[in-house]
Coordinates of N, CA and C in Angstrom, one line a residue:
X99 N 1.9 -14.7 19.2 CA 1.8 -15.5 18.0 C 0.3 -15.8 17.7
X100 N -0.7 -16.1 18.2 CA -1.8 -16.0 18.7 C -2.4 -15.2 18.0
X101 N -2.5 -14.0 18.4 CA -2.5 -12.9 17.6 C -2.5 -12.6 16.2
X102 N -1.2 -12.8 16.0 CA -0.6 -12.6 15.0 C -1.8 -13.8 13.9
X103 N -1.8 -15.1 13.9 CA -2.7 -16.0 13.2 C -3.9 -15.5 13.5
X104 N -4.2 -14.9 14.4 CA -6.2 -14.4 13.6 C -6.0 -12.8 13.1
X105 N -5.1 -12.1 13.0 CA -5.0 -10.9 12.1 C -4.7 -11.9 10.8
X106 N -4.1 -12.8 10.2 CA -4.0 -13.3 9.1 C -5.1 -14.1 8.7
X107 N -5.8 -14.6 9.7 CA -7.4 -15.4 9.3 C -8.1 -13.8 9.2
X108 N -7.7 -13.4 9.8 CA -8.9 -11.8 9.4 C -8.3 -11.4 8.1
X109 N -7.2 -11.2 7.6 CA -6.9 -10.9 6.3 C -7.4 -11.5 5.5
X110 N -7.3 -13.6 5.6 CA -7.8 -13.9 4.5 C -9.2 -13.8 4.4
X111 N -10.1 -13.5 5.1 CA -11.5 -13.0 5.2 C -11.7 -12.1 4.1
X112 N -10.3 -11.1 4.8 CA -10.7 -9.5 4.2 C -9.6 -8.9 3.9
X113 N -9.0 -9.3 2.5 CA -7.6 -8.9 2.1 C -7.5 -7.4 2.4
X114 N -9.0 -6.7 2.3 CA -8.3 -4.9 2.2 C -8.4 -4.1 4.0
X115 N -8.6 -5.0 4.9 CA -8.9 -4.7 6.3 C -7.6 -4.0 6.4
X116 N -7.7 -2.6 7.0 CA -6.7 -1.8 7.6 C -6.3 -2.4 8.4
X117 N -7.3 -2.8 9.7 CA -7.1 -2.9 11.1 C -6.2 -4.1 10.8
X118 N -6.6 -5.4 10.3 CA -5.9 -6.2 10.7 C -4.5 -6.6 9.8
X119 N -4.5 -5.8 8.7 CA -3.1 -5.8 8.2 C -2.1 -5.3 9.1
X120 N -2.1 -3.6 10.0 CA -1.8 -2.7 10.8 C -1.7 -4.0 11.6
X121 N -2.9 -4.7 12.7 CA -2.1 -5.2 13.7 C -1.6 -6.3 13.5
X122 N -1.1 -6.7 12.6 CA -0.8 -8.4 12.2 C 0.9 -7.6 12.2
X123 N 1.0 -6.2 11.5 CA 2.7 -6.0 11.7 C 2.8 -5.7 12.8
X124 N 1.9 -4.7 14.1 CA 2.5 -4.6 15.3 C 2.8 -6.1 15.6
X125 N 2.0 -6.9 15.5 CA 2.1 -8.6 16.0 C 3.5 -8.9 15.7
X126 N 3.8 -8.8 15.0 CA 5.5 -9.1 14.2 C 6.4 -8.3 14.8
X127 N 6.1 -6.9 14.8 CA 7.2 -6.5 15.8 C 7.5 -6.4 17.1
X128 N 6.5 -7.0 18.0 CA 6.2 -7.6 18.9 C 6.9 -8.5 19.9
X129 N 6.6 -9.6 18.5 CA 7.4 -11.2 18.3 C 8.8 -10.6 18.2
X130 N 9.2 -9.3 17.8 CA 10.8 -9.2 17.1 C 10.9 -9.9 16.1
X131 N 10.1 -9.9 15.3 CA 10.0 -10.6 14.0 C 10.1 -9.3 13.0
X132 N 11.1 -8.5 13.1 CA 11.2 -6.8 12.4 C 11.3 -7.1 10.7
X133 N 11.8 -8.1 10.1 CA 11.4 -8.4 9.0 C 9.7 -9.0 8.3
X134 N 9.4 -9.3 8.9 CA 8.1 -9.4 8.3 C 7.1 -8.5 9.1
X135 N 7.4 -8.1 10.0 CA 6.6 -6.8 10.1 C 7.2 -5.9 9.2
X136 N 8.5 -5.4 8.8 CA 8.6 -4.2 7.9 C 7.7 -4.6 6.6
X137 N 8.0 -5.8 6.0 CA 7.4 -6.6 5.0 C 5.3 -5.9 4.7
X138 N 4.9 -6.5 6.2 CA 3.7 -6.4 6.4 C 3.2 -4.4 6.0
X139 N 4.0 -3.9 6.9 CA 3.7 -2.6 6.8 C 3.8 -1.9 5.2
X140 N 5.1 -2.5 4.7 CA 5.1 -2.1 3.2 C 4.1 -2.5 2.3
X141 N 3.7 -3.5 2.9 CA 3.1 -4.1 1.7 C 1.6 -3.1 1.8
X142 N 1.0 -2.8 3.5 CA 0.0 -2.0 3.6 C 0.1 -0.8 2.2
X143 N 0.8 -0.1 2.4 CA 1.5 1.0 1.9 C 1.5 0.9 0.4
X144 N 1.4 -0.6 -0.3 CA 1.4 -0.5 -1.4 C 0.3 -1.4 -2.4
X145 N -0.2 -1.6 -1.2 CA -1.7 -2.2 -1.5 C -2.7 -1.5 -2.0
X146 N -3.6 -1.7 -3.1 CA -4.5 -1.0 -3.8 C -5.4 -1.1 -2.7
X147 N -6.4 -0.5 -3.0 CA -7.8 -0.5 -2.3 C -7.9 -0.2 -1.1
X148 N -6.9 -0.3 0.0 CA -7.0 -0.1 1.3 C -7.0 1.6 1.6
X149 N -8.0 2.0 2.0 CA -8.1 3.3 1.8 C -7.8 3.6 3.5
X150 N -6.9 4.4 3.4 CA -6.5 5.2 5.0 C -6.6 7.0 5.0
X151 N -6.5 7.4 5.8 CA -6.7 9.2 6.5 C -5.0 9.4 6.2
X152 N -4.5 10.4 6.1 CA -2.8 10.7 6.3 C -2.5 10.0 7.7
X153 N -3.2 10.5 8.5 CA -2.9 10.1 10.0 C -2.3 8.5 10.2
X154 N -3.6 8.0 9.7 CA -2.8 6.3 9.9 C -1.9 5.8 8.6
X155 N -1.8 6.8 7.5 CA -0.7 6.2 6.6 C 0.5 6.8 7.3
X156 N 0.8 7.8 8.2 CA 1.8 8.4 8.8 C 2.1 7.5 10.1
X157 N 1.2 6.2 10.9 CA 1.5 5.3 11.4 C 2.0 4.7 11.0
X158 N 1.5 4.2 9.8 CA 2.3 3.0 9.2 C 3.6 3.2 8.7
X159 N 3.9 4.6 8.2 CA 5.4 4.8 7.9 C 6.4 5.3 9.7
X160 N 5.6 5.4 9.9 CA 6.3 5.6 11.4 C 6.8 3.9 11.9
X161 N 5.9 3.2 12.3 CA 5.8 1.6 11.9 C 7.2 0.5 11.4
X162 N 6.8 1.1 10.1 CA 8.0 0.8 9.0 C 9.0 1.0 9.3
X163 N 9.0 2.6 9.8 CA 10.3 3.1 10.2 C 10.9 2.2 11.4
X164 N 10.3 1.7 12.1 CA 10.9 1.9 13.1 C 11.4 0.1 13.0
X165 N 10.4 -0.9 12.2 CA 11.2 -2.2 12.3 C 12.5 -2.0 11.2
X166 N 12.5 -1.2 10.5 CA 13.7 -0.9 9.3 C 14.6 -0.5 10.4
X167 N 14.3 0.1 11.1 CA 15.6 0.6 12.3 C 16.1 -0.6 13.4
X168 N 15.5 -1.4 13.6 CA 15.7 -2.4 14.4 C 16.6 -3.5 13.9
X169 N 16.1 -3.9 12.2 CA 17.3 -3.9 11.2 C 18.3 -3.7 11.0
X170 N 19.1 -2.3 11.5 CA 19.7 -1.6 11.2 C 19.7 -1.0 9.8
X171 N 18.4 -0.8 9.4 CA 18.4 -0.2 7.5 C 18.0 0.7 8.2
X172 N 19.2 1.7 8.7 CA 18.8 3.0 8.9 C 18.5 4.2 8.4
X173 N 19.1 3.9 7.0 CA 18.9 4.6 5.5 C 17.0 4.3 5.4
X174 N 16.9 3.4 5.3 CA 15.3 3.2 5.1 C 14.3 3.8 6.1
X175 N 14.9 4.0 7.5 CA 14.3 4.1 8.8 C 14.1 5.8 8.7
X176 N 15.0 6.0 8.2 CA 15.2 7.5 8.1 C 14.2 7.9 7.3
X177 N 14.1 7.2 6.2 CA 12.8 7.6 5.0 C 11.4 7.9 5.1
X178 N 11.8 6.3 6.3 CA 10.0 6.6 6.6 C 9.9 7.4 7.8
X179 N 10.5 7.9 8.7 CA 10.5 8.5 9.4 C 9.9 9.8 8.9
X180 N 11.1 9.9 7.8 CA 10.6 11.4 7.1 C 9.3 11.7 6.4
X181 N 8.3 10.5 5.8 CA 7.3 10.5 5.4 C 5.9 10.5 6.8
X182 N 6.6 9.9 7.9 CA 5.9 9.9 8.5 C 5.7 11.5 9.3
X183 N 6.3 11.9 9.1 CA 6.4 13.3 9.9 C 5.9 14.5 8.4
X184 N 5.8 14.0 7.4 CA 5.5 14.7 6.1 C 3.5 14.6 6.2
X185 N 3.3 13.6 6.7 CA 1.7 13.1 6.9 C 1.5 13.8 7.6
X186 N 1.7 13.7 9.1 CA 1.8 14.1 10.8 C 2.8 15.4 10.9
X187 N 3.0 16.5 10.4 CA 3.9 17.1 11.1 C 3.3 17.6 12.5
X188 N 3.0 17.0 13.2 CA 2.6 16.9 14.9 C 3.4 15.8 15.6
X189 N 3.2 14.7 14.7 CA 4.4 13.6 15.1 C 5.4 13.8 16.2
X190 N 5.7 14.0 17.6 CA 6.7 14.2 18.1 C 7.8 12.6 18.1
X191 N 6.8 11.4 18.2 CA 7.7 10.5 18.1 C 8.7 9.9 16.7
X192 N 7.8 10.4 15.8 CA 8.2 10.3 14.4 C 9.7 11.6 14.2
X193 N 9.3 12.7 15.1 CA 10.2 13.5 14.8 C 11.7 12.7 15.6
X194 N 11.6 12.4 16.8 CA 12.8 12.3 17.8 C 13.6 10.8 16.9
X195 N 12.7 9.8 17.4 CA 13.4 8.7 15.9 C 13.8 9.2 14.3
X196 N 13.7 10.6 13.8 CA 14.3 10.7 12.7 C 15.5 11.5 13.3
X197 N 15.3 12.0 13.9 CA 16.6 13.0 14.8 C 17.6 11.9 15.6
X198 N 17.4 10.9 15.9 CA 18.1 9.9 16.8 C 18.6 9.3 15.8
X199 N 18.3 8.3 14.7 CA 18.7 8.0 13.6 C 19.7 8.5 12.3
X200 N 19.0 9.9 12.5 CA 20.3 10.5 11.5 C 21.6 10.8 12.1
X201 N 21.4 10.9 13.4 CA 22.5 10.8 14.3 C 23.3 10.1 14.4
X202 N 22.5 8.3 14.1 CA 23.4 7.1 14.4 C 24.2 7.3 12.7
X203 N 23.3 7.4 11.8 CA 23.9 7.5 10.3 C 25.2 8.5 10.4
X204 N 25.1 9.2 11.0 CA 26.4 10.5 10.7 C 27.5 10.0 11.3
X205 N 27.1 9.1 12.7 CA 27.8 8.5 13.7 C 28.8 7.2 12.6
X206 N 27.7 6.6 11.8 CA 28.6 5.7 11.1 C 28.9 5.7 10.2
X207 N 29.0 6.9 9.6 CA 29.6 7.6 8.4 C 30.6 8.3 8.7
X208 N 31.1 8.9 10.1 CA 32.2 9.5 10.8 C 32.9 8.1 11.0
X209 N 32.5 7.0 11.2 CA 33.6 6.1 11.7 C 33.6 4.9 10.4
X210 N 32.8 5.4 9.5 CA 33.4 4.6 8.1 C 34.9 4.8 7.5
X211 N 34.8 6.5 7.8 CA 35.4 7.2 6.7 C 36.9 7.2 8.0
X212 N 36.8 7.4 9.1 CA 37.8 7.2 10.1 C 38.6 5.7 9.7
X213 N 37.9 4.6 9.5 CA 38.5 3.9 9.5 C 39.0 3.3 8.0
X214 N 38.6 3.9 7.3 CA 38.9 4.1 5.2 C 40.3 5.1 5.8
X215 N 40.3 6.0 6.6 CA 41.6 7.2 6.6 C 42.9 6.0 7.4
X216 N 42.3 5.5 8.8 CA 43.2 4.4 9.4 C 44.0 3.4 8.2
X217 N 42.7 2.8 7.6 CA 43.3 1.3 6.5 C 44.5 2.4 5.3
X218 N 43.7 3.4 4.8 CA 44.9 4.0 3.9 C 46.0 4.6 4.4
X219 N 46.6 4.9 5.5 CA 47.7 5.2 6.5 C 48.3 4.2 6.6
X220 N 47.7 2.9 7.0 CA 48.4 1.7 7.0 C 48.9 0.9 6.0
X221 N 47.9 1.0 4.3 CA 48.6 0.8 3.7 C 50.0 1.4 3.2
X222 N 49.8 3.2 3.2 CA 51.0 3.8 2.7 C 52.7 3.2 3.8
X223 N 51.8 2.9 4.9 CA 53.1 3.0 5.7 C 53.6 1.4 5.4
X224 N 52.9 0.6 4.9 CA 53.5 -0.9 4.2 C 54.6 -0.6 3.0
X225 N 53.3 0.4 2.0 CA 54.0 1.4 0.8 C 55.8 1.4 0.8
X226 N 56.2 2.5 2.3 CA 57.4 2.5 2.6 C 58.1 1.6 3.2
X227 N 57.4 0.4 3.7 CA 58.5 -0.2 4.2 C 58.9 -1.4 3.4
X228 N 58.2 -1.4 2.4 CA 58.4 -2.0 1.4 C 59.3 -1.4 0.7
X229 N 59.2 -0.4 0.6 CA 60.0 0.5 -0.6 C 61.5 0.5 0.2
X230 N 61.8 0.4 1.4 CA 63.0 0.1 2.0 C 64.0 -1.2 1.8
X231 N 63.3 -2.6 2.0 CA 63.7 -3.8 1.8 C 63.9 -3.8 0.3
X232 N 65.1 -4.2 0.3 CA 65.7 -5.2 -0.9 C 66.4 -6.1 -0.7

């Protein structure tokens, strides 16, 4: 936490500081504070003036990605995953967390739709037993 308050005294110094915006969200995700680090890292990302190389904007979406995943916004995790690997296609770790991720997404889209098929089975079978009693 330490930390985290002199990357924010370094901000208000110097609103457009790469360095210390970047480590103020590692600082957050750190703490396990995955919401205001994703916060922090987006906001990098949509900040005028802060001028970065692909390389460190493909950090920062890597970054993003990864407190969005911690979240469980694995729809969002996935995004930036994929932006970060769009910057970096060298990225090995950007690549495996997009590949691990879409995994978990498929995983809970197999067991959405499993259990949408379970609840509609159970309703029909109410359907009939209803349709029996009078």
């Amino acid at each position: 936490s330490e930390a985290s308050e002199s990357y924010l005294e370094a901000l208000r110094r110097d609103s457009l500081s790469l360095e210390a915006a970047f480590n103020l969200g590692d600082a957050q995700y750190a703490m396990e504070d995955y919401a205001s680090a994703e916060a922090t890292f987006s906001g990098l990302l949509e900040r005028d003036g802060v001028k970065m190389t692909d390389p460190q904007r493909a950090d920062v979406h890597y970054n993003l990605g990864n407190a969005q995943f911690q979240q469980q916004k694995l729809q969002e995790a996935l995004e930036s995953y994929k932006s970060a690997m769009r910057l970096n296609p060298a990225d090995q770790e950007a690549k495996f967390n997009y590949v691990y991720t879409k995994q978990l997404l498929e995983q809970q889209q197999e067991q959405n739709q499993d259990q949408q098929d379970q609840n509609q089975d159970q309703n029909q079978n109410q359907d009939q037993r209803q349709q029996g009693c009078r």
